[in-house]
Amino acid sequence: MKATDAPHTPGPDRRRLKARQTRNALAEAAVELILERGPAATTVEAIAERADVTRRTFSRHFTGKEDAALDFVRGDGERINALLRARPAGEPPLLAYRRAVRAWLADQDDPAHHLRPRMRRLLTLVDTEPALFAAYERIRVDAQEESIRIIAERLGTDDVRDMRPAVVVDAAAGVLTAALRIWARGGGDDDSGAADLAALVERAYDALISEAATAAADTSSEQ
């Protein structure tokens, strides 16, 4: 057999693309079914069937239906952390996080997953369904742990002994979480709230900075 006659073997890039497409299809199917039927009536088997894959394939990508439905949360956390790593080295940590979030929300080429159709409904459901809430919190905490490591590296410090990275990230990520919760409760089922979310996040960060400045001034006056 000539070398040119050898069967074609997909390269690593092609396999990664196929795996990503499969993962996305499963995540979309999970969101659709949970919103159509509710979490209790949605099974992993039904998600796999909707995505046209096997139950075994589902298990290669996700640990459960909640994990699949909230995969967009994981993806957004990864993007924010990538943008945080790219911020200028001399930028103060809280400002760096805020600007990373701003860039994430402003990206028109790859819009934040929160702004896709049905995401408001899903985020609202997270507050009322314990299993979804637990999965959401686990994913969110994982992303924040990575953010803490990034901030510690920027400060040239140890995130175990130095509390500053954790304090900055917990505050900055908490602001984003609060803004997202308020936005989700605002209603709507399409992406028309994109500008509203970005503006709400900016107001939330302004509120944090204002409160921190007031607290600092009050502390100084007592000394």
Short mmCIF file of C-alpha atoms in Angstrom, two decimals:
data_model
loop_
_atom_site.label_atom_id
_atom_site.label_comp_id
_atom_site.label_asym_id
_atom_site.label_seq_id
_atom_site.Cartn_x
_atom_site.Cartn_y
_atom_site.Cartn_z
CA MET A 1 0.00 0.00 0.00
CA LYS A 2 1.33 3.42 -0.91
CA ALA A 3 1.70 6.05 1.77
CA THR A 4 -0.97 8.07 -0.01
CA ASP A 5 -3.35 5.10 0.22
CA ALA A 6 -3.20 4.92 4.02
CA PRO A 7 -6.51 5.58 5.76
CA HIS A 8 -6.95 9.13 6.93
CA THR A 9 -6.43 9.58 10.68
CA PRO A 10 -7.92 12.71 12.23
CA GLY A 11 -5.28 14.92 13.85
CA PRO A 12 -5.38 16.21 17.41
CA ASP A 13 -6.98 19.51 16.36
CA ARG A 14 -9.78 17.73 14.52
CA ARG A 15 -10.44 15.44 17.49
CA ARG A 16 -10.50 18.39 19.88
CA LEU A 17 -12.96 20.21 17.63
CA LYS A 18 -15.21 17.16 17.47
CA ALA A 19 -15.06 16.75 21.25
CA ARG A 20 -15.93 20.42 21.74
CA GLN A 21 -18.88 20.14 19.34
CA THR A 22 -20.16 17.08 21.19
CA ARG A 23 -19.79 18.80 24.56
CA ASN A 24 -21.63 21.88 23.30
CA ALA A 25 -24.44 19.74 21.88
CA LEU A 26 -24.86 17.97 25.22
CA ALA A 27 -24.84 21.25 27.14
CA GLU A 28 -27.46 22.75 24.81
CA ALA A 29 -29.62 19.63 25.10
CA ALA A 30 -29.39 19.74 28.89
CA VAL A 31 -30.51 23.38 29.01
CA GLU A 32 -33.38 22.74 26.59
CA LEU A 33 -34.71 19.70 28.44
CA ILE A 34 -34.39 21.16 31.92
CA LEU A 35 -36.31 24.26 30.86
CA GLU A 36 -38.89 22.19 28.99
CA ARG A 37 -39.48 19.46 31.57
CA GLY A 38 -37.88 20.68 34.77
CA PRO A 39 -34.77 19.21 36.44
CA ALA A 40 -36.56 16.32 38.14
CA ALA A 41 -38.10 15.04 34.90
CA THR A 42 -34.89 15.39 32.88
CA THR A 43 -32.62 12.34 32.66
CA VAL A 44 -29.08 11.93 31.41
CA GLU A 45 -30.39 9.39 28.90
CA ALA A 46 -32.81 11.95 27.48
CA ILE A 47 -30.03 14.53 27.18
CA ALA A 48 -27.79 12.06 25.34
CA GLU A 49 -30.65 11.13 23.02
CA ARG A 50 -31.43 14.78 22.26
CA ALA A 51 -27.75 15.37 21.43
CA ASP A 52 -27.69 12.16 19.35
CA VAL A 53 -24.90 10.52 21.35
CA THR A 54 -24.66 7.57 23.72
CA ARG A 55 -25.00 7.62 27.49
CA ARG A 56 -21.35 6.60 27.65
CA THR A 57 -20.35 9.65 25.60
CA PHE A 58 -22.24 11.88 28.02
CA SER A 59 -20.24 10.45 30.92
CA ARG A 60 -16.97 11.27 29.19
CA HIS A 61 -17.89 14.95 29.29
CA PHE A 62 -20.06 15.52 32.37
CA THR A 63 -20.72 14.09 35.81
CA GLY A 64 -24.44 14.81 35.70
CA LYS A 65 -27.28 16.75 34.09
CA GLU A 66 -26.73 19.83 36.26
CA ASP A 67 -23.06 19.91 35.32
CA ALA A 68 -24.02 19.77 31.63
CA ALA A 69 -26.68 22.46 31.84
CA LEU A 70 -24.29 24.83 33.62
CA ASP A 71 -21.30 24.23 31.37
CA PHE A 72 -21.67 27.82 30.15
CA VAL A 73 -20.83 29.02 33.67
CA ARG A 74 -17.56 27.07 33.54
CA GLY A 75 -16.78 28.46 30.09
CA ASP A 76 -17.40 32.03 31.16
CA GLY A 77 -15.20 31.58 34.24
CA GLU A 78 -12.38 30.30 32.04
CA ARG A 79 -12.72 33.29 29.71
CA ILE A 80 -12.70 35.80 32.57
CA ASN A 81 -9.57 34.18 33.99
CA ALA A 82 -7.86 34.25 30.60
CA LEU A 83 -8.64 37.96 30.30
CA LEU A 84 -7.43 38.51 33.87
CA ARG A 85 -4.08 36.89 33.04
CA ALA A 86 -3.73 39.24 30.06
CA ARG A 87 -4.21 42.45 32.07
CA PRO A 88 -1.14 44.73 32.46
CA ALA A 89 1.13 43.58 35.27
CA GLY A 90 1.06 46.89 37.14
CA GLU A 91 -2.72 47.18 37.22
CA PRO A 92 -4.25 46.95 40.73
CA PRO A 93 -5.89 43.52 41.24
CA LEU A 94 -9.48 44.71 41.77
CA LEU A 95 -9.27 46.99 38.75
CA ALA A 96 -7.74 44.18 36.69
CA TYR A 97 -10.62 41.85 37.57
CA ARG A 98 -13.22 44.50 36.82
CA ARG A 99 -11.69 45.27 33.42
CA ALA A 100 -11.45 41.56 32.61
CA VAL A 101 -15.18 41.23 33.30
CA ARG A 102 -15.86 44.35 31.21
CA ALA A 103 -13.91 42.91 28.26
CA TRP A 104 -15.77 39.59 28.59
CA LEU A 105 -19.15 41.31 28.46
CA ALA A 106 -18.11 43.59 25.58
CA ASP A 107 -16.84 40.79 23.31
CA GLN A 108 -19.10 40.89 20.24
CA ASP A 109 -17.33 38.08 18.40
CA ASP A 110 -17.93 35.53 21.16
CA PRO A 111 -20.74 36.88 23.38
CA ALA A 112 -20.87 35.87 27.02
CA HIS A 113 -23.00 32.75 27.43
CA HIS A 114 -25.23 34.53 29.94
CA LEU A 115 -26.53 36.66 27.07
CA ARG A 116 -27.74 33.74 24.98
CA PRO A 117 -31.44 32.87 24.76
CA ARG A 118 -32.97 31.10 27.79
CA MET A 119 -30.06 31.84 30.11
CA ARG A 120 -32.04 34.24 32.25
CA ARG A 121 -34.61 31.51 32.85
CA LEU A 122 -31.91 29.00 33.72
CA LEU A 123 -30.15 31.35 36.14
CA THR A 124 -33.48 32.06 37.84
CA LEU A 125 -34.05 28.32 38.16
CA VAL A 126 -30.65 27.94 39.83
CA ASP A 127 -31.98 29.88 42.83
CA THR A 128 -34.90 27.50 43.35
CA GLU A 129 -33.46 24.08 42.52
CA PRO A 130 -30.99 22.76 45.14
CA ALA A 131 -29.11 20.41 42.78
CA LEU A 132 -28.62 23.15 40.19
CA PHE A 133 -27.57 25.61 42.89
CA ALA A 134 -25.00 23.16 44.28
CA ALA A 135 -23.53 22.56 40.80
CA TYR A 136 -23.46 26.30 40.11
CA GLU A 137 -21.65 27.02 43.36
CA ARG A 138 -19.08 24.27 42.73
CA ILE A 139 -18.30 25.60 39.26
CA ARG A 140 -18.17 29.19 40.49
CA VAL A 141 -15.82 28.35 43.35
CA ASP A 142 -13.48 26.44 41.01
CA ALA A 143 -13.23 29.51 38.76
CA GLN A 144 -12.59 31.78 41.73
CA GLU A 145 -9.83 29.52 43.04
CA GLU A 146 -8.06 29.94 39.71
CA SER A 147 -8.62 33.72 39.87
CA ILE A 148 -7.02 33.77 43.32
CA ARG A 149 -3.96 31.98 41.96
CA ILE A 150 -3.72 34.49 39.11
CA ILE A 151 -3.96 37.47 41.46
CA ALA A 152 -1.36 35.92 43.79
CA GLU A 153 1.03 35.56 40.86
CA ARG A 154 0.42 39.19 39.85
CA LEU A 155 1.22 40.32 43.39
CA GLY A 156 4.18 37.97 43.69
CA THR A 157 2.77 36.48 46.86
CA ASP A 158 1.54 33.23 48.39
CA ASP A 159 -2.25 32.90 48.31
CA VAL A 160 -2.13 30.61 51.37
CA ARG A 161 -0.36 33.03 53.72
CA ASP A 162 -1.45 36.31 52.10
CA MET A 163 -5.20 36.94 52.27
CA ARG A 164 -5.22 39.77 49.72
CA PRO A 165 -5.76 37.60 46.59
CA ALA A 166 -8.73 35.79 48.16
CA VAL A 167 -10.24 39.03 49.49
CA VAL A 168 -9.97 40.75 46.11
CA VAL A 169 -11.41 37.83 44.16
CA ASP A 170 -14.21 37.07 46.62
CA ALA A 171 -15.26 40.72 46.56
CA ALA A 172 -14.94 41.18 42.79
CA ALA A 173 -16.59 37.88 41.89
CA GLY A 174 -19.28 38.46 44.51
CA VAL A 175 -20.18 41.75 42.83
CA LEU A 176 -20.52 39.96 39.49
CA THR A 177 -22.65 37.21 41.01
CA ALA A 178 -24.96 39.75 42.65
CA ALA A 179 -25.35 41.69 39.40
CA LEU A 180 -26.10 38.51 37.46
CA ARG A 181 -28.74 37.48 39.99
CA ILE A 182 -30.47 40.87 39.80
CA TRP A 183 -30.27 40.79 35.99
CA ALA A 184 -31.74 37.29 35.80
CA ARG A 185 -34.68 38.30 37.95
CA GLY A 186 -35.36 41.19 35.59
CA GLY A 187 -37.20 38.84 33.24
CA GLY A 188 -36.93 38.35 29.51
CA ASP A 189 -35.94 35.30 27.54
CA ASP A 190 -33.64 36.57 24.81
CA ASP A 191 -30.36 38.46 24.55
CA SER A 192 -31.93 41.93 24.57
CA GLY A 193 -30.60 42.51 28.08
CA ALA A 194 -26.93 42.51 27.04
CA ALA A 195 -26.45 46.26 27.49
CA ASP A 196 -28.50 46.14 30.69
CA LEU A 197 -26.23 43.50 32.19
CA ALA A 198 -23.04 45.37 31.31
CA ALA A 199 -24.39 48.59 32.82
CA LEU A 200 -25.63 46.76 35.91
CA VAL A 201 -22.22 45.18 36.46
CA GLU A 202 -20.53 48.59 36.20
CA ARG A 203 -22.95 50.08 38.74
CA ALA A 204 -22.33 47.14 41.06
CA TYR A 205 -18.57 47.66 40.98
CA ASP A 206 -19.05 51.38 41.55
CA ALA A 207 -21.17 50.54 44.60
CA LEU A 208 -18.44 48.26 45.99
CA ILE A 209 -15.76 50.92 45.56
CA SER A 210 -17.99 53.60 47.11
CA GLU A 211 -18.80 51.44 50.12
CA ALA A 212 -15.14 50.50 50.57
CA ALA A 213 -14.12 54.17 50.47
CA THR A 214 -16.79 55.08 53.02
CA ALA A 215 -15.68 52.29 55.32
CA ALA A 216 -12.05 53.35 55.00
CA ALA A 217 -12.90 56.96 55.82
CA ASP A 218 -14.94 55.87 58.84
CA THR A 219 -12.06 53.74 60.09
CA SER A 220 -9.61 56.62 59.72
CA SER A 221 -11.87 58.97 61.66
CA GLU A 222 -11.96 56.56 64.62
CA GLN A 223 -8.19 56.40 64.92
#
